[in-house]
mmCIF file of C-alpha atoms in Angstrom:
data_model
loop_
_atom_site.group_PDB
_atom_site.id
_atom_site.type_symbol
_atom_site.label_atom_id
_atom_site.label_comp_id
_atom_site.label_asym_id
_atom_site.label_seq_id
_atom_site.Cartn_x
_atom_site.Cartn_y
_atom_site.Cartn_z
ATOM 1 C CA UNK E 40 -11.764 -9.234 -17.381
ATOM 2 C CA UNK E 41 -8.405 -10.627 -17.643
ATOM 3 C CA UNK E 42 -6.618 -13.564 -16.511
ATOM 4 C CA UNK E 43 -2.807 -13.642 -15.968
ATOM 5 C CA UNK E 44 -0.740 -16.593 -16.942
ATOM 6 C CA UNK E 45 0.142 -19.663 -14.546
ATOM 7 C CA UNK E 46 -0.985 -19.719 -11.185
ATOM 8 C CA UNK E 47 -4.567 -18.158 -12.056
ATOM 9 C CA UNK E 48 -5.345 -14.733 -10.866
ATOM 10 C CA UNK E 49 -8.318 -12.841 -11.845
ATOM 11 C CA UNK E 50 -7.651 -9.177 -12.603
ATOM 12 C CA UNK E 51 -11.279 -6.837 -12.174
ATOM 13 C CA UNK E 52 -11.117 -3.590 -13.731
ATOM 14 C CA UNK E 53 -14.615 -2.543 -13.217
ATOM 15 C CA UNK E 54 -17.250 -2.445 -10.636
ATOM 16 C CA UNK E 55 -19.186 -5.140 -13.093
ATOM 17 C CA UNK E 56 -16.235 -7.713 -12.880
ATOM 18 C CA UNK E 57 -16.182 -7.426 -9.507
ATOM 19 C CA UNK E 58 -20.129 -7.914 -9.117
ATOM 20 C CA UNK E 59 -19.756 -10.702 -11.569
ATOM 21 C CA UNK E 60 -17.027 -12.783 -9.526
ATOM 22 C CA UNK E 61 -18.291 -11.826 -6.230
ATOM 23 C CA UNK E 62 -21.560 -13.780 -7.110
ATOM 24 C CA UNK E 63 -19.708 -16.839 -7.082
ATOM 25 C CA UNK E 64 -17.545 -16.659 -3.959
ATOM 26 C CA UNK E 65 -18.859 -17.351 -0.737
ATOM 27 C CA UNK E 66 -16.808 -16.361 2.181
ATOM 28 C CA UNK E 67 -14.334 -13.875 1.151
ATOM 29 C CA UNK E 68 -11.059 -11.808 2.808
ATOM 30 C CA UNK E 69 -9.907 -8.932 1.217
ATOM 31 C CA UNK E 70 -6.654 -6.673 1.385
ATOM 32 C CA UNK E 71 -7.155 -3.032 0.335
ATOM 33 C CA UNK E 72 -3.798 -1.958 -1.282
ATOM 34 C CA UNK E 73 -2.589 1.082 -3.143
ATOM 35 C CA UNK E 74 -0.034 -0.930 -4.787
ATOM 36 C CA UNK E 75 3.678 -0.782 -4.492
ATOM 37 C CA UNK E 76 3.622 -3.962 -3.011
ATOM 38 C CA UNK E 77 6.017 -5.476 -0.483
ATOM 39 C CA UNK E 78 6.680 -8.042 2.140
ATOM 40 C CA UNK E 79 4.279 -6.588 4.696
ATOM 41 C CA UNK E 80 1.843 -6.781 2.118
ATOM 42 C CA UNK E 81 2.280 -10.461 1.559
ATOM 43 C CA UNK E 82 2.062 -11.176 5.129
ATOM 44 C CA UNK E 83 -1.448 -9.668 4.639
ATOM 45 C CA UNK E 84 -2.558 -11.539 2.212
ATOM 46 C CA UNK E 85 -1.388 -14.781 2.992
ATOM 47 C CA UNK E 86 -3.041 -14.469 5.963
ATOM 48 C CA UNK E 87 -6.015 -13.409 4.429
ATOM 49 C CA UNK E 88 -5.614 -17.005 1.888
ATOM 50 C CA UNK E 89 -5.326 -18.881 5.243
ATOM 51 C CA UNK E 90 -8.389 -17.697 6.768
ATOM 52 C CA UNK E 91 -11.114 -17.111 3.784
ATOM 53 C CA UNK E 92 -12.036 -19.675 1.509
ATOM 54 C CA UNK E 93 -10.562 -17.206 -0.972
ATOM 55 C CA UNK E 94 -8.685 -14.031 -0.808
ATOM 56 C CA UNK E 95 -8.990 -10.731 -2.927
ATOM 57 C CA UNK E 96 -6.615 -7.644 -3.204
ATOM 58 C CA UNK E 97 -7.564 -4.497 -4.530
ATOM 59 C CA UNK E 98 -5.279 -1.903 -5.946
ATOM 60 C CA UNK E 99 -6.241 1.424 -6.140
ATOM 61 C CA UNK E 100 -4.546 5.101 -5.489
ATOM 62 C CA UNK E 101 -6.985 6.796 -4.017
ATOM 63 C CA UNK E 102 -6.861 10.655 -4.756
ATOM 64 C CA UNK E 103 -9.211 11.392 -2.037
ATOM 65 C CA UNK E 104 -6.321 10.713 0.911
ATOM 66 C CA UNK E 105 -3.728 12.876 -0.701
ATOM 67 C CA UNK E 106 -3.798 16.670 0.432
ATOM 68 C CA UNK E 107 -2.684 19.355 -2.173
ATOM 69 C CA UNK E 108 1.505 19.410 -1.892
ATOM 70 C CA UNK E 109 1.425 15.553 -1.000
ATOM 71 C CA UNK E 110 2.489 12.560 -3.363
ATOM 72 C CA UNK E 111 -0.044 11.721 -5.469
ATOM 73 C CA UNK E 112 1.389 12.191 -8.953
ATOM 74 C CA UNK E 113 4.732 10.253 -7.669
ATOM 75 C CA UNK E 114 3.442 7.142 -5.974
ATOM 76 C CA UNK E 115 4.798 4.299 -6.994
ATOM 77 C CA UNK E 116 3.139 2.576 -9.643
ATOM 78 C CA UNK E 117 4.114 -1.074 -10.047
ATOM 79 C CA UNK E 118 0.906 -2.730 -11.268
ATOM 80 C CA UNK E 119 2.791 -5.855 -13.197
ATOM 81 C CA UNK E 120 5.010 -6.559 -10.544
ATOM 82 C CA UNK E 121 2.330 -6.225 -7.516
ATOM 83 C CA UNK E 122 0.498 -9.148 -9.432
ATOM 84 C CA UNK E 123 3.007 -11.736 -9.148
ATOM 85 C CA UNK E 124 3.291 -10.625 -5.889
ATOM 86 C CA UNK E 125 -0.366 -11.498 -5.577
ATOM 87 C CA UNK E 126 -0.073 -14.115 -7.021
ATOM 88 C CA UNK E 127 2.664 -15.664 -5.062
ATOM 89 C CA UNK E 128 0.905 -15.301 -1.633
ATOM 90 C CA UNK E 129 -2.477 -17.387 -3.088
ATOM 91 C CA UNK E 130 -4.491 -14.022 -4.060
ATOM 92 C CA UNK E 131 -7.115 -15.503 -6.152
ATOM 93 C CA UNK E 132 -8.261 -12.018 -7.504
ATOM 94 C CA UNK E 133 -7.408 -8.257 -8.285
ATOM 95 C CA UNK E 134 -9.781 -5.514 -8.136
ATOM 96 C CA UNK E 135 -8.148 -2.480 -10.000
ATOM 97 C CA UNK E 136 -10.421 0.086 -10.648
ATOM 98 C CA UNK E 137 -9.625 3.383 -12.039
ATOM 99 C CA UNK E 138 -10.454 6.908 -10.494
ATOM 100 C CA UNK E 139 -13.768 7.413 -12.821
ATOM 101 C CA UNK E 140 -14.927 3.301 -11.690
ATOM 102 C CA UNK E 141 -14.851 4.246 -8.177
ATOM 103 C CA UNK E 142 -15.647 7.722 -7.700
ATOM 104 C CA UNK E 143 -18.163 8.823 -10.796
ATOM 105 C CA UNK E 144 -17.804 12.697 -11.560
ATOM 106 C CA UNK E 145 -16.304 13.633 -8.380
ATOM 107 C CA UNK E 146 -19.748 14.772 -6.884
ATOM 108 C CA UNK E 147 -20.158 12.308 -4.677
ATOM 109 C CA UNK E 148 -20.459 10.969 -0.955
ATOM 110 C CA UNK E 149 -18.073 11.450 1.590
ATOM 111 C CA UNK E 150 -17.834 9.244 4.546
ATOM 112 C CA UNK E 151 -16.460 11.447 6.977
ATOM 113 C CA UNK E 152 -14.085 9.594 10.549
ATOM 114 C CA UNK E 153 -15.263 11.200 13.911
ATOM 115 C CA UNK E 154 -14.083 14.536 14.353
ATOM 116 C CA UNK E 155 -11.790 13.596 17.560
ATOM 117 C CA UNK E 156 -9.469 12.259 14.892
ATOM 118 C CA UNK E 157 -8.802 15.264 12.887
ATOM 119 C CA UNK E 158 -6.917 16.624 16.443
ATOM 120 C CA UNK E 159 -4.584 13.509 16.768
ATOM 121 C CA UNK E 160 -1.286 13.194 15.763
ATOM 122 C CA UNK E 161 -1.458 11.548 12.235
ATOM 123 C CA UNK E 162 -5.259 13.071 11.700
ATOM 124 C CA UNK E 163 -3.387 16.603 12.536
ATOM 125 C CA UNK E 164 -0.808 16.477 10.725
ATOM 126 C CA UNK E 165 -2.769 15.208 7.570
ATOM 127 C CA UNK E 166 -5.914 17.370 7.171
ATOM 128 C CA UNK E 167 -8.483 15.473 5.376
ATOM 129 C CA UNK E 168 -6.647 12.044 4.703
ATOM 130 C CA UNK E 169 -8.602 9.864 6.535
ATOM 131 C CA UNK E 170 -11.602 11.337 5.244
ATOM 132 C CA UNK E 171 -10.262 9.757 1.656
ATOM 133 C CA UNK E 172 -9.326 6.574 3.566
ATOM 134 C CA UNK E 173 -13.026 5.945 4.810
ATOM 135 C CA UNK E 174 -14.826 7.122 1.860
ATOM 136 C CA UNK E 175 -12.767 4.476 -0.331
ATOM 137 C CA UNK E 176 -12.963 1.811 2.452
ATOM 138 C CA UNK E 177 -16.360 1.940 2.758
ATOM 139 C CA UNK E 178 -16.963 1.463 -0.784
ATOM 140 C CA UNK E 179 -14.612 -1.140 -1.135
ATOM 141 C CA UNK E 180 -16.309 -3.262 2.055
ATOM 142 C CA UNK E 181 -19.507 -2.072 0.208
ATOM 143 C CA UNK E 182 -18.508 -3.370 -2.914
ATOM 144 C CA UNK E 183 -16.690 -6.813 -2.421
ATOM 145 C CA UNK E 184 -18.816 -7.463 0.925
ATOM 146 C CA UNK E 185 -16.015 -9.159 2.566
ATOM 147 C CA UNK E 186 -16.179 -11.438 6.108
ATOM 148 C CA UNK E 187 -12.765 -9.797 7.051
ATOM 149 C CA UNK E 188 -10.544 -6.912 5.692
ATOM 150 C CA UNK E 189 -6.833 -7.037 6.490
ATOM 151 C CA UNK E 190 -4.680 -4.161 7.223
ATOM 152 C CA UNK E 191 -0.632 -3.145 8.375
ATOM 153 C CA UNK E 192 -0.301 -2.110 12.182
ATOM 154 C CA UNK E 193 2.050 0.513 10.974
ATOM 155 C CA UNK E 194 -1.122 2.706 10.197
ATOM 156 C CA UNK E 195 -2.194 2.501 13.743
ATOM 157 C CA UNK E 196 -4.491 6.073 13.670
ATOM 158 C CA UNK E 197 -5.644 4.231 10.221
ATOM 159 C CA UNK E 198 -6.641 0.907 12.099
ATOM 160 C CA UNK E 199 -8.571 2.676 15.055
ATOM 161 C CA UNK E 200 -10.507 4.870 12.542
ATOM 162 C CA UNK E 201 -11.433 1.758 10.163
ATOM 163 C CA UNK E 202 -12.680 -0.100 13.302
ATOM 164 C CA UNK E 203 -14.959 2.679 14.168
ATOM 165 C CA UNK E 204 -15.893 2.938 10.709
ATOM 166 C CA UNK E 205 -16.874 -0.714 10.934
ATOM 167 C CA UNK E 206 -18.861 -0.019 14.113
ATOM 168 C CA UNK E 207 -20.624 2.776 13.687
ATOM 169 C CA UNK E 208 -21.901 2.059 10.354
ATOM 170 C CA UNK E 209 -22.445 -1.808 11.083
ATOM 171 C CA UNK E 210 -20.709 -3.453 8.725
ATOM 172 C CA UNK E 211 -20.879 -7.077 9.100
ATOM 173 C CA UNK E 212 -16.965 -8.031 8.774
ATOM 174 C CA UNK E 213 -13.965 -8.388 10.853
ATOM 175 C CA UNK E 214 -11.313 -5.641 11.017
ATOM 176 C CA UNK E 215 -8.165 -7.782 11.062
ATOM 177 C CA UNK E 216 -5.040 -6.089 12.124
ATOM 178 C CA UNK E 217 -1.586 -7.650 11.545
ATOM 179 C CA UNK E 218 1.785 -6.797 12.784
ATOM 180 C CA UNK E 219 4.194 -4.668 11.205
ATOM 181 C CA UNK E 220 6.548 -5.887 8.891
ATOM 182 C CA UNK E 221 9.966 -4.654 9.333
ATOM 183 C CA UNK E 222 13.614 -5.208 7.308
ATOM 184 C CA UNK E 223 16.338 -6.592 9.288
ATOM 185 C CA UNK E 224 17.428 -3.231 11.185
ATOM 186 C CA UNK E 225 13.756 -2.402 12.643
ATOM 187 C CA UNK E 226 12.425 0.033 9.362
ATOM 188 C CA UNK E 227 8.801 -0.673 9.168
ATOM 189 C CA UNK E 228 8.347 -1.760 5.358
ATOM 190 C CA UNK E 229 6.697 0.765 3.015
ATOM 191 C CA UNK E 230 5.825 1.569 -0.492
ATOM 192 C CA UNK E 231 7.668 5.039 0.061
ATOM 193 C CA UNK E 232 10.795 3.450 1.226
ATOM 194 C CA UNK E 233 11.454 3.418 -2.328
ATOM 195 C CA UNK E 234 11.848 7.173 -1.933
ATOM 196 C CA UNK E 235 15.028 6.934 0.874
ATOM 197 C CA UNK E 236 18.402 7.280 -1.113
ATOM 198 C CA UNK E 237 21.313 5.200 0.466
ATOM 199 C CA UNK E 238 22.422 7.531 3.166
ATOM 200 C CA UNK E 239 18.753 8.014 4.237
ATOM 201 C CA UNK E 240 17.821 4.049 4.096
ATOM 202 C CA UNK E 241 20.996 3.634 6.411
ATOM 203 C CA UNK E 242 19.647 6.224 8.790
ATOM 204 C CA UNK E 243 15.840 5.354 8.886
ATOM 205 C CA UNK E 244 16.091 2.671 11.552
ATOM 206 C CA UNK E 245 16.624 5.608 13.717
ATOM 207 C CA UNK E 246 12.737 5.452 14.060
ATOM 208 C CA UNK E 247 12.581 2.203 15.105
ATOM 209 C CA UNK E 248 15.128 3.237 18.310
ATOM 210 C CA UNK E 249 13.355 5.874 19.084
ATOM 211 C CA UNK E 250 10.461 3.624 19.917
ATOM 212 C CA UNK E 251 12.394 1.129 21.465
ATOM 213 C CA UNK E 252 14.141 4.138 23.762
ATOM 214 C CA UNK E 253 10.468 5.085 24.955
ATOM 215 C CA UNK E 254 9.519 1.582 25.688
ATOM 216 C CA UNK E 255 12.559 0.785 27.418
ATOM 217 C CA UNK E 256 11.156 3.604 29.670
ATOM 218 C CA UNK E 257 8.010 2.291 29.901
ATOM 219 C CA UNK E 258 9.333 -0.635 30.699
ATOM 220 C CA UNK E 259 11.355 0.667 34.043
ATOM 221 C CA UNK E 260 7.958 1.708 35.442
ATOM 222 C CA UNK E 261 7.388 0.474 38.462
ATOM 223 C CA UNK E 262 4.066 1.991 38.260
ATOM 224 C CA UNK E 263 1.426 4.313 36.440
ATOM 225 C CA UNK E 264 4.332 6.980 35.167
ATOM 226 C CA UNK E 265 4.172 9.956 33.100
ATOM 227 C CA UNK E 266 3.551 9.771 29.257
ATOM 228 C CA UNK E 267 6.120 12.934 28.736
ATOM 229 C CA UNK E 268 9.406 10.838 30.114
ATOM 230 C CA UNK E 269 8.685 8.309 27.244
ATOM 231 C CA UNK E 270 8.030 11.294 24.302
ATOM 232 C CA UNK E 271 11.400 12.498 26.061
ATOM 233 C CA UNK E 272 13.373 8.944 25.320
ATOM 234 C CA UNK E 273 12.433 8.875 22.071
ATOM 235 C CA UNK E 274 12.805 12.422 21.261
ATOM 236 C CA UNK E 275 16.623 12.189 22.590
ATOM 237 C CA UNK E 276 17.163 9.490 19.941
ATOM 238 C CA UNK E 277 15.585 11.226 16.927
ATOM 239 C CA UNK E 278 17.713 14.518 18.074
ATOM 240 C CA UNK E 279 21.034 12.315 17.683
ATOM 241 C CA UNK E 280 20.489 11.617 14.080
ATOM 242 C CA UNK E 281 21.451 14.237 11.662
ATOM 243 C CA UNK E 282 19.351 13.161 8.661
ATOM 244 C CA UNK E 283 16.266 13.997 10.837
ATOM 245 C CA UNK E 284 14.935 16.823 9.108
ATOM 246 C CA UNK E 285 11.846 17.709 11.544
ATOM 247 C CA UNK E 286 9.596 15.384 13.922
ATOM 248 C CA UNK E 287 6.155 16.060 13.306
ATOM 249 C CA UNK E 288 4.418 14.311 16.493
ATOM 250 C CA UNK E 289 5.701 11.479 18.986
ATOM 251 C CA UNK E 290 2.439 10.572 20.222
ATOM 252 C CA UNK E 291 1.893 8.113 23.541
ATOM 253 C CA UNK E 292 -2.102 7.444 23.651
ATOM 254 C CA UNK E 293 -4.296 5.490 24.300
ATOM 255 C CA UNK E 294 -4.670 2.083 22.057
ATOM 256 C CA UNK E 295 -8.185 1.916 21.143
ATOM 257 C CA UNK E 296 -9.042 5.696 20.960
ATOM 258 C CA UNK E 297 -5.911 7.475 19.977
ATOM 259 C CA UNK E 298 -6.399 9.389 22.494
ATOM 260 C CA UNK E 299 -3.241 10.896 23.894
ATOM 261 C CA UNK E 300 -2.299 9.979 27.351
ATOM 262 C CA UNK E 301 -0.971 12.166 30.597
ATOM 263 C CA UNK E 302 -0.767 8.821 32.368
ATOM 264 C CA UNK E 303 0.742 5.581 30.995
ATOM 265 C CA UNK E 304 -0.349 2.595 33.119
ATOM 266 C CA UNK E 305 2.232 0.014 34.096
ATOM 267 C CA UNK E 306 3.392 -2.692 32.251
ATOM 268 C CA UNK E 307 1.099 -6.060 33.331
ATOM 269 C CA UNK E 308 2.152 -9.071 31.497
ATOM 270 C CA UNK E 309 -0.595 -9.225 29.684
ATOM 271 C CA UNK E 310 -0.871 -9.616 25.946
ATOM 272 C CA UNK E 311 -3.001 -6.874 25.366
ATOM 273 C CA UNK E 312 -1.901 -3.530 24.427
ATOM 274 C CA UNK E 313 -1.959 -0.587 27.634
ATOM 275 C CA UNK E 314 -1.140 2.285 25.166
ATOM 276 C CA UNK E 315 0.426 2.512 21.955
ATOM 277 C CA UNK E 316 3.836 4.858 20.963
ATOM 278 C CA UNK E 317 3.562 6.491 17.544
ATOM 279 C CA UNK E 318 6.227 8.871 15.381
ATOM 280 C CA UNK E 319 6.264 11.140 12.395
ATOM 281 C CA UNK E 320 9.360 12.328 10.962
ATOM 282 C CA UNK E 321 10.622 14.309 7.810
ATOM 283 C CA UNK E 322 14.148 12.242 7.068
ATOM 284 C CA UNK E 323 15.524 14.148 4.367
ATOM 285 C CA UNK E 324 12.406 14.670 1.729
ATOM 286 C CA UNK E 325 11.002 11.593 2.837
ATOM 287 C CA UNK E 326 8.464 11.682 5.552
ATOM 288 C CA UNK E 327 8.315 8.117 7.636
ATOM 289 C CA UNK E 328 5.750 6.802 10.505
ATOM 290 C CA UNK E 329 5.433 3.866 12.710
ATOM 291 C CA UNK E 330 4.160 2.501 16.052
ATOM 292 C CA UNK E 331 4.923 0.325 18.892
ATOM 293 C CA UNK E 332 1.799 -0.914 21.173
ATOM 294 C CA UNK E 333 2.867 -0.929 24.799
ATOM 295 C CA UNK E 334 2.415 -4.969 25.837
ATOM 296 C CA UNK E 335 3.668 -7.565 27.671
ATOM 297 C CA UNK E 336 6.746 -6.417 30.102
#
């Protein structure tokens, strides 16, 4: 076990740090990371400082969530940088296991999402990801026993799935979701922005109108109207930008389920969400999502 300079932070290799520091915590928040740390991430774990006598981060790249031709071996690795990070937004610990720590021989459990996922935009077009994402969730909310676990809205399919996981297998904690993060021009932050060269960073806000085009739509409802004029909006907008290589899904479904929707009910006023817009696309090599939950007028 390790401790970093200044401001303390407590870096946990193993699972018998973590066991060993967990014993004298009480109410704790954590924010599962793979590292590659930016604003968005901070939000999460200030927020996670604010609201739990103390606030733990792990960093870990899961293999399991990769599929074979994916970006495992590139990922950005930035493990001396992502502490100060930590440390800046009041992180009082760092659980950085390796692949051995957290998954034995490879012979082990897998906690499997419900299968309605796997025919969803982002569970589609990623066979077997958010198998990987539940298996290591699971044993990290298994492991640090956390009252609340933070995550990005950007992974919306992610957030629905972790809430079931949280249901259906009763885990005592709060799934927290926070609002995306976003530069100046409306790209949602993300560790593989780091992948977008110049011309491509200047493009990628294209995703960001695309969403705004199909909620403008929604938006000129006057009542329930159909989900394919706002796939249509956004579609337009993608089509206009050169540097889109393919579009892999814009999805319109329902919030909670992911379900995707014929049928979009009417904007209400309200604050909570009456569907959500999602989008995949390849620009250049470098393959971007995000989301915009239908609220409000």
């Amino acid at each position: 076990m390790l401790r970093s300079a200044r401001r303390t932070i407590t870096i946990l290799r193993t699972r018998k740090d973590l066991d060993g520091w967990r014993a004298q915590q009480s109410e704790v928040g954590l924010v599962p990371t793979m590292g590659a740390l930016h604003a968005g991430h901070a939000d999460l774990m200030r927020r996670a400082a604010a609201e739990n006598d103390i606030a733990i981060a792990s960093i870990f790249v899961n293999p399991t969530q990769f599929a074979p031709g994916e970006d495992l071996e590139k990922y950005p690795r930035t493990f001396e940088r992502d502490v100060e990070v930590l440390r800046d937004a009041g992180v009082a610990a760092c659980f950085a296991p390796t692949v051995e720590d957290m998954y034995g021989d490879g012979d082990g459990v897998a906690v499997l999402p419900p299968p309605r996922f796997d025919a969803l935009s982002e569970g589609a077009a990623r066979p077997g990801h958010f198998s990987g994402v539940c298996t290591v969730v699971a044993k990290l909310w298994n492991a640090v026993r956390p009252k609340r676990s933070y995550f990005g809205q950007k992974d919306a399919m992610q957030c629905a799935v972790l809430r079931s996981l949280r249901r259906d297998l009763a885990f005592d904690l709060e799934v927290v979701v926070c609002d995306t993060a976003r530069a100046d021009d409306g790209l949602a932050l993300s560790s593989r922005n780091a992948y977008l060269d110049a011309d491509e960073r200047a493009a990628a806000p294209v995703v960001f109108r695309a969403l705004g085009a199909a909620r403008d739509a929604w938006r000129a409802q006057a009542g329930p109207g159909p989900a394919a004029a706002l796939r249509s909006a956004a579609e337009a907008t993608l089509a206009a930008e050169p540097l889109v290589r393919r579009v892999e899904y814009v999805s319109v479904a329902d919030y909670d389920t992911m379900a995707e929707l014929d049928v979009v009910p009417p904007p209400d006023g309200g604050a909570e969400p009456r569907a959500i817009l999602s989008v995949a696309v390849r620009l250049g090599n470098v393959r971007l999502i995000d989301n915009l939950p239908l609220r409000g007028n």
